[in-house]
Amino acid sequence: MKDLAGKVALITGGSRGIGKAIALAYAQCGMAVALTYKDAAAAARETVGQIEAGGARAIAIQVDMRDAAGIRKMADAARAAFGKIDVLVNNAGIGYAKPWQQLSVDDWNETISTNLTSAFLASQEVAPDMVSRGWGRLIMLSSVAAQLGGVIGPHYAASKAGMIGLAHSYATLLAKTGVTSNAIAPALIETDMVTGNPNIKREVIPVGRLGTVDEIADVAVLLASNGYMNGQTINVNGGWYMSS
């Protein structure tokens, strides 16, 4: 989209899956992309290579999203490379499926820290510059689990519900500054997290199939380009959860 050309996106967990699809889609719109990874260095290099082969700019930044100091360095690295951050996609996350009776406080803390606290810290780090420039987009990758509970567990569902609350709060606080904040709530997308989970049954989806990462990326492009969508949770779930 023409109005995204020259913008800069920071995508956490952008080396594969949904994050990679968003990175590629943004690059096709003429955006520069800083994507993060924790351990998947080869996948991150591959994604950067694909973006550069298409004529766009990209860098990969290694970071543990549980580390507040690392998140600050992540944002600094993106700004050092591209001068600014226009769009933040809080996509990094984990989802370890366990019977609820076996969940420990360590499972809870790791999931909340990786999925929710990281989104808060990253947003707090980049939003002030967005406000000062009068333009910005905060996008939270939530989940249908926030609405229906999902199949992974209460630790995961709570972390994703928190991301919706985070999006709504920033949307209210920043509405008059030119910065919008929204969430995307996918369900059963063809990613490693889903295809490797034996509890996933695609027949629960009314349209009869899993979603694709590109279908989520399409929504991320819309949210980056549309300045009138604010405080919304965009459900992309094949009709599993319906809202008015």
XYZ file of C-alpha atoms in Angstrom:
244
model
C 0.000 0.000 0.000
C 1.334 3.384 -1.036
C 0.754 5.054 2.314
C 3.021 2.528 4.067
C 6.028 3.095 1.825
C 8.924 4.394 3.881
C 7.436 3.310 7.194
C 9.404 1.120 9.601
C 8.013 -1.926 11.388
C 9.373 -3.760 14.408
C 7.957 -7.277 14.579
C 8.722 -9.421 17.605
C 8.994 -13.114 16.848
C 9.261 -12.298 13.161
C 11.484 -15.113 11.921
C 8.753 -17.642 11.149
C 5.044 -18.355 11.267
C 2.666 -15.419 11.552
C 5.470 -12.973 12.314
C 7.353 -13.910 9.159
C 4.226 -13.572 7.033
C 3.621 -10.085 8.440
C 7.254 -9.133 7.833
C 7.051 -10.215 4.194
C 3.718 -8.464 3.686
C 5.010 -5.216 5.155
C 8.122 -5.395 2.987
C 5.913 -5.766 -0.081
C 4.244 -2.495 0.957
C 7.598 -0.725 0.873
C 8.275 -0.815 4.594
C 11.607 -1.472 6.272
C 11.392 -4.333 8.760
C 13.238 -5.098 11.979
C 12.323 -8.591 13.122
C 13.326 -10.338 16.298
C 14.152 -13.898 17.186
C 15.322 -15.742 20.255
C 16.948 -18.968 19.049
C 15.923 -19.331 15.379
C 18.906 -17.507 13.887
C 18.854 -19.439 10.615
C 15.150 -18.780 10.096
C 15.673 -15.088 10.866
C 18.505 -14.839 8.333
C 16.335 -16.563 5.748
C 13.473 -14.127 6.313
C 15.788 -11.121 6.088
C 17.234 -12.562 2.881
C 13.784 -12.948 1.355
C 12.913 -9.352 2.200
C 16.165 -7.999 0.803
C 15.768 -10.088 -2.342
C 12.491 -8.278 -2.910
C 14.196 -4.902 -2.696
C 13.218 -3.898 0.844
C 15.391 -3.329 3.909
C 15.448 -5.653 6.905
C 17.472 -6.590 9.946
C 17.196 -9.410 12.481
C 17.676 -8.731 16.188
C 18.270 -11.457 18.753
C 16.419 -10.858 22.001
C 14.902 -12.750 24.888
C 11.502 -11.103 25.224
C 11.467 -11.895 28.953
C 14.379 -9.492 29.480
C 13.455 -5.823 29.962
C 16.980 -4.614 29.216
C 17.035 -6.740 26.077
C 13.782 -5.177 24.896
C 15.259 -1.701 25.300
C 18.308 -2.750 23.282
C 15.989 -4.278 20.662
C 14.201 -0.973 20.133
C 17.491 0.918 20.092
C 18.856 -1.437 17.420
C 15.799 -0.936 15.219
C 16.010 2.842 15.555
C 19.752 2.802 14.903
C 19.197 0.875 11.679
C 16.180 2.740 10.326
C 15.864 5.958 12.312
C 12.406 5.328 13.763
C 9.725 2.744 14.512
C 6.310 3.446 12.997
C 4.600 0.104 13.569
C 5.125 -2.295 16.460
C 3.730 -5.800 16.089
C 3.796 -7.635 19.412
C 3.794 -11.152 18.021
C 6.401 -13.055 20.055
C 4.846 -15.716 22.203
C 4.876 -19.244 23.531
C 2.095 -21.733 24.090
C 2.996 -24.932 25.880
C -0.018 -27.220 26.109
C -0.385 -29.079 29.403
C -3.263 -30.598 31.342
C -4.473 -27.793 33.589
C -3.840 -29.884 36.708
C -0.135 -30.049 35.830
C 0.432 -26.342 35.270
C 2.918 -24.787 37.668
C 3.521 -21.222 38.716
C 6.693 -21.366 36.614
C 4.604 -22.250 33.539
C 2.325 -19.338 34.331
C 5.122 -16.836 34.897
C 7.060 -17.809 31.783
C 3.968 -17.558 29.586
C 2.783 -14.242 31.011
C 6.295 -12.802 30.820
C 6.895 -13.906 27.232
C 3.460 -13.144 25.810
C 2.068 -10.230 27.814
C 4.773 -8.461 29.797
C 6.979 -8.296 26.712
C 4.187 -6.592 24.762
C 3.794 -4.034 27.536
C 7.526 -3.346 27.742
C 7.948 -3.061 23.971
C 4.935 -0.761 23.665
C 6.190 1.434 26.499
C 9.553 1.633 24.767
C 8.351 2.669 21.300
C 5.085 4.546 21.915
C 6.640 7.807 23.193
C 8.505 8.349 19.907
C 5.329 7.555 17.962
C 3.436 10.139 19.989
C 6.125 12.766 19.467
C 5.972 12.224 15.691
C 2.169 12.117 15.604
C 1.917 8.729 13.881
C 2.158 5.144 15.052
C 0.547 1.745 15.163
C 0.545 -0.758 18.035
C -0.665 -4.212 17.018
C -1.102 -7.056 19.502
C -1.276 -10.678 18.333
C -3.848 -12.126 20.692
C -5.842 -15.334 20.140
C -9.323 -16.793 20.104
C -8.186 -18.366 23.381
C -8.803 -14.967 24.979
C -12.483 -15.347 24.126
C -13.142 -19.087 24.241
C -10.394 -20.450 26.462
C -8.764 -22.368 23.633
C -7.005 -25.710 23.756
C -3.609 -24.800 25.241
C -4.497 -23.859 28.792
C -5.470 -21.092 31.205
C -1.943 -19.684 31.310
C -2.014 -19.055 27.561
C -5.622 -17.833 27.463
C -4.960 -15.332 30.242
C -1.864 -13.979 28.518
C -3.769 -13.438 25.288
C -6.749 -11.853 27.038
C -4.313 -9.467 28.675
C -3.043 -8.411 25.266
C -6.556 -7.341 24.285
C -6.784 -5.261 27.444
C -3.398 -3.767 26.656
C -4.531 -2.832 23.152
C -7.721 -1.229 24.452
C -5.876 0.789 27.084
C -3.332 2.231 24.656
C -6.141 2.926 22.176
C -7.911 5.061 24.763
C -4.810 6.801 26.069
C -3.249 7.594 22.688
C -6.333 8.198 20.536
C -5.709 11.917 20.070
C -2.003 11.559 19.292
C -2.125 9.882 15.873
C -1.225 6.502 17.375
C -3.702 3.631 17.096
C -3.727 0.370 19.023
C -5.523 -2.799 17.987
C -5.423 -6.554 18.490
C -5.724 -9.498 16.126
C -7.279 -12.675 17.524
C -6.532 -15.623 15.224
C -7.681 -19.198 15.680
C -5.929 -22.372 14.566
C -3.478 -20.993 12.025
C -1.095 -23.322 10.195
C 1.988 -22.739 12.356
C 4.343 -24.968 14.336
C 2.382 -24.240 17.513
C -0.828 -25.589 15.978
C 0.332 -28.417 13.732
C 2.383 -29.925 16.568
C -0.508 -29.943 19.053
C -2.443 -33.249 19.160
C -5.382 -31.488 20.821
C -6.039 -29.387 17.725
C -9.054 -30.550 15.737
C -9.781 -28.545 12.625
C -13.379 -29.737 12.574
C -14.188 -27.210 15.307
C -13.699 -24.459 12.709
C -16.972 -23.791 10.846
C -15.218 -23.119 7.530
C -13.643 -26.578 7.804
C -9.951 -25.719 7.577
C -7.064 -24.102 9.380
C -6.266 -20.485 8.647
C -3.117 -19.412 6.848
C -0.435 -17.038 8.031
C -1.065 -14.849 5.001
C -4.665 -14.329 6.105
C -3.358 -12.886 9.365
C -0.766 -10.784 7.558
C -3.541 -9.224 5.462
C -5.151 -7.923 8.657
C -1.825 -6.609 9.955
C -1.407 -4.603 6.751
C -4.920 -3.203 7.127
C -4.293 -2.138 10.718
C -1.012 -0.491 9.767
C -2.565 1.497 6.933
C -5.941 2.456 8.436
C -5.836 5.298 10.937
C -9.526 5.147 11.868
C -9.468 1.615 13.266
C -8.595 1.952 16.932
C -9.280 -0.128 20.018
C -10.543 -3.054 17.963
C -10.005 -6.786 18.279
C -10.100 -8.252 14.788
C -11.272 -11.862 14.906
C -9.788 -14.093 12.204
C -11.037 -17.511 13.195
C -13.096 -19.130 10.459
C -16.309 -18.462 12.363
C -15.315 -20.304 15.540
C -16.025 -17.224 17.645
C -18.594 -14.808 16.263
C -19.025 -11.239 17.484
C -21.351 -8.414 16.532
